[in-house]
Amino acid sequence: MESYFELVVQRLTAAGYRWYETANFCLAGERSGGRDLRAGHNLAYWLGRDYLGLGIGAVSTIEGLRWRTTPRLPVYLRALAAGERPPRELEELDEEVRRRERLMLGLRLDEPLALAAVGPVVDKDALERLERLGLAVAEGGTLALTARGRFLGGGVTAELLA
């Protein structure tokens, strides 16, 4: 399966697509008319920004609070029919959780992640080992996965978490 995905990445990038996120591509450069065609609503999630999700099962994260509206259609519809807000699960996100998520999600992108944004959640020994293996690069205050590291993204990222 890994070699198949490598072939997909190779073919799409050769055809002028940008592999901007682990599982997402968009037209790049001249083929896009210079426009940024990345999925803007998902970028907020991957970059650790606030975002608002609307509708059944939607997730939102705003100012350190995440909530998910019920995914159960009958419950959702009953609340709306009664003129009430549909039930939702609430989760407060402390600084460590936000940094961990920033590391996990930020390394999915093809752009470097500022180390200052993740600070103490990076296992420095693991980072040195991953750099020696050619899977990650830390320089100029940023962290990025190499092309090979991106193919192994989840495992590499799990190693980096202190």
GROMACS .gro file of N, CA and C in nm:
model
  486
    1MET      N    1   0.082  -0.119   0.000
    1MET     CA    2   0.000   0.000   0.000
    1MET      C    3   0.087   0.126   0.000
    2GLU      N    4   0.197   0.120   0.076
    2GLU     CA    5   0.285   0.237   0.083
    2GLU      C    6   0.340   0.272  -0.054
    3SER      N    7   0.382   0.173  -0.130
    3SER     CA    8   0.438   0.202  -0.262
    3SER      C    9   0.331   0.258  -0.355
    4TYR      N   10   0.206   0.215  -0.337
    4TYR     CA   11   0.097   0.269  -0.417
    4TYR      C   12   0.080   0.418  -0.388
    5PHE      N   13   0.080   0.454  -0.260
    5PHE     CA   14   0.064   0.595  -0.224
    5PHE      C   15   0.182   0.677  -0.274
    6GLU      N   16   0.302   0.623  -0.267
    6GLU     CA   17   0.419   0.693  -0.320
    6GLU      C   18   0.401   0.720  -0.469
    7LEU      N   19   0.344   0.624  -0.541
    7LEU     CA   20   0.317   0.641  -0.684
    7LEU      C   21   0.213   0.751  -0.706
    8VAL      N   22   0.109   0.753  -0.624
    8VAL     CA   23   0.007   0.856  -0.634
    8VAL      C   24   0.070   0.994  -0.614
    9VAL      N   25   0.152   1.009  -0.511
    9VAL     CA   26   0.217   1.137  -0.484
    9VAL      C   27   0.307   1.176  -0.601
   10GLN      N   28   0.385   1.083  -0.649
   10GLN     CA   29   0.476   1.112  -0.760
   10GLN      C   30   0.399   1.157  -0.884
   11ARG      N   31   0.292   1.087  -0.918
   11ARG     CA   32   0.215   1.121  -1.038
   11ARG      C   33   0.145   1.255  -1.025
   12LEU      N   34   0.084   1.279  -0.910
   12LEU     CA   35   0.012   1.405  -0.892
   12LEU      C   36   0.107   1.524  -0.888
   13THR      N   37   0.219   1.512  -0.818
   13THR     CA   38   0.312   1.624  -0.813
   13THR      C   39   0.374   1.650  -0.950
   14ALA      N   40   0.399   1.543  -1.024
   14ALA     CA   41   0.452   1.560  -1.160
   14ALA      C   42   0.350   1.628  -1.252
   15ALA      N   43   0.223   1.614  -1.220
   15ALA     CA   44   0.117   1.674  -1.301
   15ALA      C   45   0.082   1.816  -1.255
   16GLY      N   46   0.159   1.870  -1.159
   16GLY     CA   47   0.137   2.007  -1.117
   16GLY      C   48   0.049   2.023  -0.995
   17TYR      N   49   0.033   1.917  -0.919
   17TYR     CA   50  -0.044   1.926  -0.795
   17TYR      C   51   0.051   1.940  -0.677
   18ARG      N   52   0.006   2.010  -0.577
   18ARG     CA   53   0.082   2.029  -0.453
   18ARG      C   54   0.033   1.929  -0.350
   19TRP      N   55   0.125   1.852  -0.292
   19TRP     CA   56   0.093   1.759  -0.184
   19TRP      C   57   0.104   1.839  -0.055
   20TYR      N   58   0.001   1.914  -0.024
   20TYR     CA   59   0.011   2.012   0.085
   20TYR      C   60  -0.024   1.956   0.221
   21GLU      N   61  -0.088   1.841   0.228
   21GLU     CA   62  -0.125   1.779   0.354
   21GLU      C   63  -0.120   1.629   0.333
   22THR      N   64  -0.105   1.554   0.439
   22THR     CA   65  -0.085   1.410   0.430
   22THR      C   66  -0.172   1.344   0.325
   23ALA      N   67  -0.300   1.377   0.321
   23ALA     CA   68  -0.392   1.311   0.229
   23ALA      C   69  -0.463   1.409   0.136
   24ASN      N   70  -0.404   1.526   0.111
   24ASN     CA   71  -0.469   1.627   0.029
   24ASN      C   72  -0.373   1.688  -0.072
   25PHE      N   73  -0.427   1.713  -0.189
   25PHE     CA   74  -0.354   1.773  -0.300
   25PHE      C   75  -0.438   1.887  -0.357
   26CYS      N   76  -0.372   1.983  -0.420
   26CYS     CA   77  -0.444   2.087  -0.493
   26CYS      C   78  -0.355   2.132  -0.609
   27LEU      N   79  -0.417   2.193  -0.708
   27LEU     CA   80  -0.339   2.250  -0.817
   27LEU      C   81  -0.242   2.353  -0.761
   28ALA      N   82  -0.124   2.359  -0.817
   28ALA     CA   83  -0.022   2.450  -0.766
   28ALA      C   84   0.035   2.535  -0.878
   29GLY      N   85   0.104   2.642  -0.836
   29GLY     CA   86   0.179   2.725  -0.930
   29GLY      C   87   0.095   2.779  -1.043
   30GLU      N   88   0.150   2.769  -1.163
   30GLU     CA   89   0.084   2.823  -1.282
   30GLU      C   90  -0.050   2.755  -1.308
   31ARG      N   91  -0.060   2.628  -1.274
   31ARG     CA   92  -0.186   2.555  -1.300
   31ARG      C   93  -0.301   2.610  -1.217
   32SER      N   94  -0.272   2.677  -1.106
   32SER     CA   95  -0.378   2.733  -1.021
   32SER      C   96  -0.396   2.882  -1.045
   33GLY      N   97  -0.324   2.937  -1.141
   33GLY     CA   98  -0.332   3.081  -1.166
   33GLY      C   99  -0.277   3.161  -1.050
   34GLY      N  100  -0.186   3.099  -0.972
   34GLY     CA  101  -0.126   3.167  -0.859
   34GLY      C  102  -0.215   3.170  -0.734
   35ARG      N  103  -0.331   3.108  -0.742
   35ARG     CA  104  -0.424   3.107  -0.628
   35ARG      C  105  -0.387   2.996  -0.530
   36ASP      N  106  -0.418   3.017  -0.406
   36ASP     CA  107  -0.400   2.915  -0.302
   36ASP      C  108  -0.527   2.831  -0.298
   37LEU      N  109  -0.520   2.710  -0.347
   37LEU     CA  110  -0.638   2.625  -0.357
   37LEU      C  111  -0.648   2.521  -0.245
   38ARG      N  112  -0.569   2.540  -0.139
   38ARG     CA  113  -0.579   2.449  -0.026
   38ARG      C  114  -0.716   2.467   0.040
   39ALA      N  115  -0.765   2.362   0.106
   39ALA     CA  116  -0.894   2.367   0.175
   39ALA      C  117  -0.882   2.457   0.297
   40GLY      N  118  -0.931   2.579   0.285
   40GLY     CA  119  -0.917   2.678   0.391
   40GLY      C  120  -0.980   2.638   0.522
   41HIS      N  121  -1.095   2.573   0.517
   41HIS     CA  122  -1.162   2.534   0.641
   41HIS      C  123  -1.082   2.428   0.715
   42ASN      N  124  -1.013   2.342   0.644
   42ASN     CA  125  -0.929   2.242   0.710
   42ASN      C  126  -0.798   2.301   0.758
   43LEU      N  127  -0.747   2.401   0.689
   43LEU     CA  128  -0.621   2.464   0.731
   43LEU      C  129  -0.633   2.520   0.872
   44ALA      N  130  -0.747   2.576   0.906
   44ALA     CA  131  -0.765   2.628   1.042
   44ALA      C  132  -0.742   2.517   1.144
   45TYR      N  133  -0.794   2.401   1.117
   45TYR     CA  134  -0.777   2.285   1.205
   45TYR      C  135  -0.631   2.243   1.212
   46TRP      N  136  -0.568   2.227   1.097
   46TRP     CA  137  -0.429   2.180   1.092
   46TRP      C  138  -0.331   2.282   1.150
   47LEU      N  139  -0.365   2.410   1.142
   47LEU     CA  140  -0.276   2.516   1.191
   47LEU      C  141  -0.307   2.556   1.336
   48GLY      N  142  -0.402   2.492   1.399
   48GLY     CA  143  -0.434   2.521   1.538
   48GLY      C  144  -0.511   2.649   1.558
   49ARG      N  145  -0.582   2.694   1.456
   49ARG     CA  146  -0.661   2.816   1.466
   49ARG      C  147  -0.803   2.782   1.511
   50ASP      N  148  -0.876   2.884   1.553
   50ASP     CA  149  -1.016   2.865   1.586
   50ASP      C  150  -1.095   2.836   1.460
   51TYR      N  151  -1.199   2.753   1.473
   51TYR     CA  152  -1.288   2.725   1.361
   51TYR      C  153  -1.426   2.691   1.416
   52LEU      N  154  -1.528   2.716   1.337
   52LEU     CA  155  -1.665   2.690   1.377
   52LEU      C  156  -1.724   2.589   1.281
   53GLY      N  157  -1.776   2.481   1.336
   53GLY     CA  158  -1.845   2.380   1.257
   53GLY      C  159  -1.994   2.388   1.285
   54LEU      N  160  -2.075   2.381   1.182
   54LEU     CA  161  -2.219   2.394   1.197
   54LEU      C  162  -2.289   2.268   1.149
   55GLY      N  163  -2.388   2.223   1.224
   55GLY     CA  164  -2.469   2.110   1.182
   55GLY      C  165  -2.446   1.987   1.266
   56ILE      N  166  -2.515   1.882   1.231
   56ILE     CA  167  -2.510   1.756   1.305
   56ILE      C  168  -2.368   1.700   1.306
   57GLY      N  169  -2.320   1.664   1.423
   57GLY     CA  170  -2.187   1.605   1.436
   57GLY      C  171  -2.072   1.701   1.415
   58ALA      N  172  -2.100   1.829   1.395
   58ALA     CA  173  -1.994   1.926   1.365
   58ALA      C  174  -1.909   1.954   1.489
   59VAL      N  175  -1.780   1.976   1.464
   59VAL     CA  176  -1.684   2.007   1.571
   59VAL      C  177  -1.639   2.151   1.554
   60SER      N  178  -1.625   2.221   1.665
   60SER     CA  179  -1.575   2.358   1.667
   60SER      C  180  -1.469   2.369   1.775
   61THR      N  181  -1.373   2.456   1.753
   61THR     CA  182  -1.273   2.488   1.855
   61THR      C  183  -1.254   2.638   1.856
   62ILE      N  184  -1.287   2.699   1.969
   62ILE     CA  185  -1.277   2.845   1.981
   62ILE      C  186  -1.226   2.878   2.121
   63GLU      N  187  -1.117   2.955   2.123
   63GLU     CA  188  -1.058   3.005   2.248
   63GLU      C  189  -1.040   2.897   2.354
   64GLY      N  190  -0.979   2.786   2.313
   64GLY     CA  191  -0.945   2.681   2.409
   64GLY      C  192  -1.060   2.591   2.449
   65LEU      N  193  -1.171   2.601   2.382
   65LEU     CA  194  -1.285   2.514   2.410
   65LEU      C  195  -1.326   2.444   2.280
   66ARG      N  196  -1.339   2.311   2.288
   66ARG     CA  197  -1.383   2.234   2.171
   66ARG      C  198  -1.519   2.174   2.204
   67TRP      N  199  -1.606   2.176   2.108
   67TRP     CA  200  -1.733   2.109   2.127
   67TRP      C  201  -1.773   2.035   2.000
   68ARG      N  202  -1.851   1.931   2.021
   68ARG     CA  203  -1.903   1.851   1.910
   68ARG      C  204  -2.053   1.839   1.929
   69THR      N  205  -2.126   1.882   1.829
   69THR     CA  206  -2.271   1.868   1.832
   69THR      C  207  -2.305   1.720   1.813
   70THR      N  208  -2.411   1.675   1.879
   70THR     CA  209  -2.447   1.535   1.873
   70THR      C  210  -2.452   1.484   1.729
   71PRO      N  211  -2.399   1.365   1.705
   71PRO     CA  212  -2.408   1.306   1.571
   71PRO      C  213  -2.537   1.224   1.552
   72ARG      N  214  -2.620   1.218   1.656
   72ARG     CA  215  -2.743   1.137   1.651
   72ARG      C  216  -2.857   1.219   1.594
   73LEU      N  217  -2.900   1.183   1.474
   73LEU     CA  218  -3.000   1.260   1.401
   73LEU      C  219  -3.131   1.277   1.478
   74PRO      N  220  -3.190   1.171   1.535
   74PRO     CA  221  -3.317   1.192   1.607
   74PRO      C  222  -3.303   1.292   1.723
   75VAL      N  223  -3.195   1.282   1.798
   75VAL     CA  224  -3.172   1.374   1.911
   75VAL      C  225  -3.155   1.517   1.859
   76TYR      N  226  -3.080   1.532   1.753
   76TYR     CA  227  -3.055   1.662   1.692
   76TYR      C  228  -3.187   1.724   1.646
   77LEU      N  229  -3.268   1.646   1.574
   77LEU     CA  230  -3.394   1.698   1.522
   77LEU      C  231  -3.494   1.731   1.632
   78ARG      N  232  -3.500   1.648   1.737
   78ARG     CA  233  -3.590   1.677   1.849
   78ARG      C  234  -3.555   1.810   1.915
   79ALA      N  235  -3.427   1.834   1.935
   79ALA     CA  236  -3.385   1.961   1.996
   79ALA      C  237  -3.424   2.079   1.908
   80LEU      N  238  -3.400   2.069   1.778
   80LEU     CA  239  -3.435   2.178   1.688
   80LEU      C  240  -3.586   2.201   1.688
   81ALA      N  241  -3.665   2.093   1.686
   81ALA     CA  242  -3.811   2.105   1.686
   81ALA      C  243  -3.862   2.172   1.814
   82ALA      N  244  -3.791   2.152   1.923
   82ALA     CA  245  -3.829   2.212   2.051
   82ALA      C  246  -3.772   2.354   2.065
   83GLY      N  247  -3.701   2.401   1.963
   83GLY     CA  248  -3.642   2.534   1.969
   83GLY      C  249  -3.522   2.541   2.061
   84GLU      N  250  -3.457   2.427   2.084
   84GLU     CA  251  -3.342   2.421   2.173
   84GLU      C  252  -3.213   2.397   2.095
   85ARG      N  253  -3.104   2.426   2.160
   85ARG     CA  254  -2.973   2.396   2.102
   85ARG      C  255  -2.953   2.245   2.110
   86PRO      N  256  -2.912   2.180   2.002
   86PRO     CA  257  -2.885   2.036   2.009
   86PRO      C  258  -2.775   2.006   2.111
   87PRO      N  259  -2.781   1.891   2.178
   87PRO     CA  260  -2.678   1.858   2.276
   87PRO      C  261  -2.539   1.856   2.213
   88ARG      N  262  -2.442   1.887   2.297
   88ARG     CA  263  -2.305   1.885   2.248
   88ARG      C  264  -2.212   1.844   2.362
   89GLU      N  265  -2.101   1.786   2.322
   89GLU     CA  266  -1.995   1.749   2.417
   89GLU      C  267  -1.897   1.866   2.422
   90LEU      N  268  -1.856   1.902   2.543
   90LEU     CA  269  -1.762   2.012   2.562
   90LEU      C  270  -1.629   1.958   2.615
   91GLU      N  271  -1.520   2.017   2.569
   91GLU     CA  272  -1.387   1.979   2.615
   91GLU      C  273  -1.301   2.105   2.626
   92GLU      N  274  -1.249   2.129   2.745
   92GLU     CA  275  -1.155   2.239   2.761
   92GLU      C  276  -1.017   2.190   2.718
   93LEU      N  277  -0.949   2.273   2.641
   93LEU     CA  278  -0.818   2.237   2.589
   93LEU      C  279  -0.711   2.317   2.663
   94ASP      N  280  -0.635   2.249   2.748
   94ASP     CA  281  -0.528   2.321   2.816
   94ASP      C  282  -0.411   2.341   2.720
   95GLU      N  283  -0.312   2.415   2.765
   95GLU     CA  284  -0.199   2.450   2.679
   95GLU      C  285  -0.123   2.328   2.628
   96GLU      N  286  -0.105   2.228   2.712
   96GLU     CA  287  -0.032   2.108   2.668
   96GLU      C  288  -0.108   2.035   2.558
   97VAL      N  289  -0.238   2.020   2.573
   97VAL     CA  290  -0.319   1.954   2.469
   97VAL      C  291  -0.310   2.033   2.340
   98ARG      N  292  -0.319   2.163   2.350
   98ARG     CA  293  -0.312   2.246   2.229
   98ARG      C  294  -0.176   2.232   2.160
   99ARG      N  295  -0.070   2.227   2.238
   99ARG     CA  296   0.065   2.211   2.179
   99ARG      C  297   0.079   2.072   2.115
  100ARG      N  298   0.030   1.969   2.180
  100ARG     CA  299   0.038   1.834   2.126
  100ARG      C  300  -0.040   1.825   1.994
  101GLU      N  301  -0.158   1.880   1.995
  101GLU     CA  302  -0.238   1.879   1.872
  101GLU      C  303  -0.172   1.961   1.763
  102ARG      N  304  -0.113   2.071   1.801
  102ARG     CA  305  -0.043   2.155   1.702
  102ARG      C  306   0.071   2.078   1.637
  103LEU      N  307   0.143   2.000   1.717
  103LEU     CA  308   0.251   1.917   1.661
  103LEU      C  309   0.194   1.809   1.570
  104MET      N  310   0.096   1.736   1.619
  104MET     CA  311   0.040   1.625   1.541
  104MET      C  312  -0.023   1.672   1.410
  105LEU      N  313  -0.095   1.782   1.416
  105LEU     CA  314  -0.165   1.829   1.296
  105LEU      C  315  -0.076   1.913   1.207
  106GLY      N  316   0.011   1.993   1.268
  106GLY     CA  317   0.099   2.079   1.189
  106GLY      C  318   0.197   2.001   1.103
  107LEU      N  319   0.242   1.885   1.153
  107LEU     CA  320   0.337   1.806   1.075
  107LEU      C  321   0.271   1.732   0.958
  108ARG      N  322   0.140   1.740   0.949
  108ARG     CA  323   0.070   1.684   0.833
  108ARG      C  324   0.089   1.772   0.710
  109LEU      N  325   0.127   1.897   0.732
  109LEU     CA  326   0.138   1.994   0.622
  109LEU      C  327   0.278   1.993   0.560
  110ASP      N  328   0.287   2.049   0.441
  110ASP     CA  329   0.414   2.054   0.368
  110ASP      C  330   0.496   2.177   0.402
  111GLU      N  331   0.459   2.249   0.506
  111GLU     CA  332   0.534   2.367   0.546
  111GLU      C  333   0.589   2.346   0.686
  112PRO      N  334   0.702   2.408   0.718
  112PRO     CA  335   0.763   2.388   0.850
  112PRO      C  336   0.673   2.439   0.962
  113LEU      N  337   0.688   2.376   1.076
  113LEU     CA  338   0.614   2.410   1.198
  113LEU      C  339   0.708   2.484   1.291
  114ALA      N  340   0.665   2.597   1.343
  114ALA     CA  341   0.749   2.673   1.438
  114ALA      C  342   0.763   2.594   1.567
  115LEU      N  343   0.887   2.566   1.605
  115LEU     CA  344   0.911   2.492   1.729
  115LEU      C  345   0.859   2.567   1.851
  116ALA      N  346   0.857   2.697   1.845
  116ALA     CA  347   0.805   2.776   1.957
  116ALA      C  348   0.658   2.746   1.983
  117ALA      N  349   0.586   2.704   1.879
  117ALA     CA  350   0.443   2.674   1.893
  117ALA      C  351   0.418   2.543   1.966
  118VAL      N  352   0.518   2.456   1.972
  118VAL     CA  353   0.498   2.324   2.033
  118VAL      C  354   0.588   2.301   2.153
  119GLY      N  355   0.697   2.376   2.160
  119GLY     CA  356   0.787   2.376   2.275
  119GLY      C  357   0.813   2.243   2.343
  120PRO      N  358   0.772   2.232   2.470
  120PRO     CA  359   0.813   2.118   2.552
  120PRO      C  360   0.750   1.984   2.517
  121VAL      N  361   0.659   1.979   2.421
  121VAL     CA  362   0.598   1.849   2.389
  121VAL      C  363   0.683   1.768   2.290
  122VAL      N  364   0.791   1.827   2.240
  122VAL     CA  365   0.880   1.756   2.147
  122VAL      C  366   0.987   1.682   2.226
  123ASP      N  367   0.997   1.553   2.200
  123ASP     CA  368   1.102   1.471   2.261
  123ASP      C  369   1.231   1.498   2.184
  124LYS      N  370   1.322   1.570   2.246
  124LYS     CA  371   1.445   1.613   2.178
  124LYS      C  372   1.533   1.496   2.135
  125ASP      N  373   1.539   1.390   2.217
  125ASP     CA  374   1.616   1.272   2.179
  125ASP      C  375   1.556   1.206   2.055
  126ALA      N  376   1.424   1.196   2.053
  126ALA     CA  377   1.355   1.137   1.938
  126ALA      C  378   1.379   1.223   1.814
  127LEU      N  379   1.376   1.353   1.831
  127LEU     CA  380   1.400   1.442   1.718
  127LEU      C  381   1.539   1.421   1.660
  128GLU      N  382   1.639   1.414   1.746
  128GLU     CA  383   1.776   1.389   1.698
  128GLU      C  384   1.784   1.256   1.623
  129ARG      N  385   1.721   1.153   1.676
  129ARG     CA  386   1.721   1.021   1.612
  129ARG      C  387   1.651   1.028   1.475
  130LEU      N  388   1.537   1.096   1.469
  130LEU     CA  389   1.462   1.107   1.343
  130LEU      C  390   1.538   1.190   1.240
  131GLU      N  391   1.613   1.289   1.288
  131GLU     CA  392   1.697   1.366   1.195
  131GLU      C  393   1.808   1.277   1.139
  132ARG      N  394   1.871   1.197   1.224
  132ARG     CA  395   1.977   1.105   1.176
  132ARG      C  396   1.922   1.005   1.075
  133LEU      N  397   1.796   0.965   1.091
  133LEU     CA  398   1.733   0.869   1.000
  133LEU      C  399   1.681   0.936   0.872
  134GLY      N  400   1.691   1.070   0.867
  134GLY     CA  401   1.645   1.142   0.748
  134GLY      C  402   1.494   1.155   0.738
  135LEU      N  403   1.426   1.154   0.854
  135LEU     CA  404   1.280   1.161   0.854
  135LEU      C  405   1.227   1.298   0.897
  136ALA      N  406   1.311   1.376   0.963
  136ALA     CA  407   1.271   1.509   1.012
  136ALA      C  408   1.389   1.604   1.002
  137VAL      N  409   1.357   1.733   0.993
  137VAL     CA  410   1.459   1.837   0.988
  137VAL      C  411   1.417   1.950   1.082
  138ALA      N  412   1.507   1.984   1.174
  138ALA     CA  413   1.484   2.098   1.263
  138ALA      C  414   1.593   2.199   1.233
  139GLU      N  415   1.552   2.318   1.186
  139GLU     CA  416   1.650   2.424   1.158
  139GLU      C  417   1.579   2.558   1.158
  140GLY      N  418   1.652   2.660   1.199
  140GLY     CA  419   1.597   2.794   1.200
  140GLY      C  420   1.473   2.809   1.286
  141GLY      N  421   1.463   2.731   1.391
  141GLY     CA  422   1.348   2.741   1.480
  141GLY      C  423   1.223   2.672   1.429
  142THR      N  424   1.240   2.590   1.323
  142THR     CA  425   1.124   2.519   1.269
  142THR      C  426   1.150   2.369   1.264
  143LEU      N  427   1.043   2.296   1.247
  143LEU     CA  428   1.048   2.150   1.236
  143LEU      C  429   0.965   2.110   1.116
  144ALA      N  430   1.018   2.019   1.036
  144ALA     CA  431   0.944   1.968   0.921
  144ALA      C  432   0.980   1.822   0.901
  145LEU      N  433   0.890   1.749   0.840
  145LEU     CA  434   0.919   1.612   0.802
  145LEU      C  435   0.978   1.613   0.662
  146THR      N  436   1.072   1.525   0.637
  146THR     CA  437   1.125   1.508   0.502
  146THR      C  438   1.019   1.436   0.419
  147ALA      N  439   1.044   1.422   0.290
  147ALA     CA  440   0.948   1.350   0.205
  147ALA      C  441   0.924   1.210   0.260
  148ARG      N  442   1.032   1.141   0.295
  148ARG     CA  443   1.018   1.006   0.351
  148ARG      C  444   0.944   1.010   0.484
  149GLY      N  445   0.975   1.109   0.566
  149GLY     CA  446   0.906   1.125   0.693
  149GLY      C  447   0.757   1.149   0.677
  150ARG      N  448   0.720   1.218   0.568
  150ARG     CA  449   0.578   1.242   0.543
  150ARG      C  450   0.505   1.113   0.509
  151PHE      N  451   0.572   1.023   0.439
  151PHE     CA  452   0.508   0.894   0.408
  151PHE      C  453   0.486   0.811   0.534
  152LEU      N  454   0.569   0.833   0.634
  152LEU     CA  455   0.558   0.760   0.761
  152LEU      C  456   0.501   0.852   0.869
  153GLY      N  457   0.434   0.957   0.831
  153GLY     CA  458   0.392   1.067   0.916
  153GLY      C  459   0.341   1.035   1.054
  154GLY      N  460   0.238   0.951   1.067
  154GLY     CA  461   0.182   0.923   1.197
  154GLY      C  462   0.281   0.862   1.293
  155GLY      N  463   0.361   0.767   1.245
  155GLY     CA  464   0.460   0.703   1.331
  155GLY      C  465   0.572   0.798   1.370
  156VAL      N  466   0.614   0.881   1.276
  156VAL     CA  467   0.721   0.978   1.305
  156VAL      C  468   0.670   1.079   1.409
  157THR      N  469   0.549   1.127   1.388
  157THR     CA  470   0.493   1.224   1.480
  157THR      C  471   0.476   1.164   1.620
  158ALA      N  472   0.430   1.040   1.628
  158ALA     CA  473   0.414   0.974   1.758
  158ALA      C  474   0.547   0.965   1.831
  159GLU      N  475   0.655   0.941   1.759
  159GLU     CA  476   0.789   0.935   1.819
  159GLU      C  477   0.830   1.069   1.876
  160LEU      N  478   0.787   1.177   1.813
  160LEU     CA  479   0.828   1.311   1.854
  160LEU      C  480   0.759   1.359   1.981
  161LEU      N  481   0.646   1.303   2.014
  161LEU     CA  482   0.573   1.348   2.132
  161LEU      C  483   0.642   1.305   2.260
  162ALA      N  484   0.679   1.403   2.343
  162ALA     CA  485   0.749   1.375   2.468
  162ALA      C  486   0.655   1.310   2.569
   0.00000   0.00000   0.00000
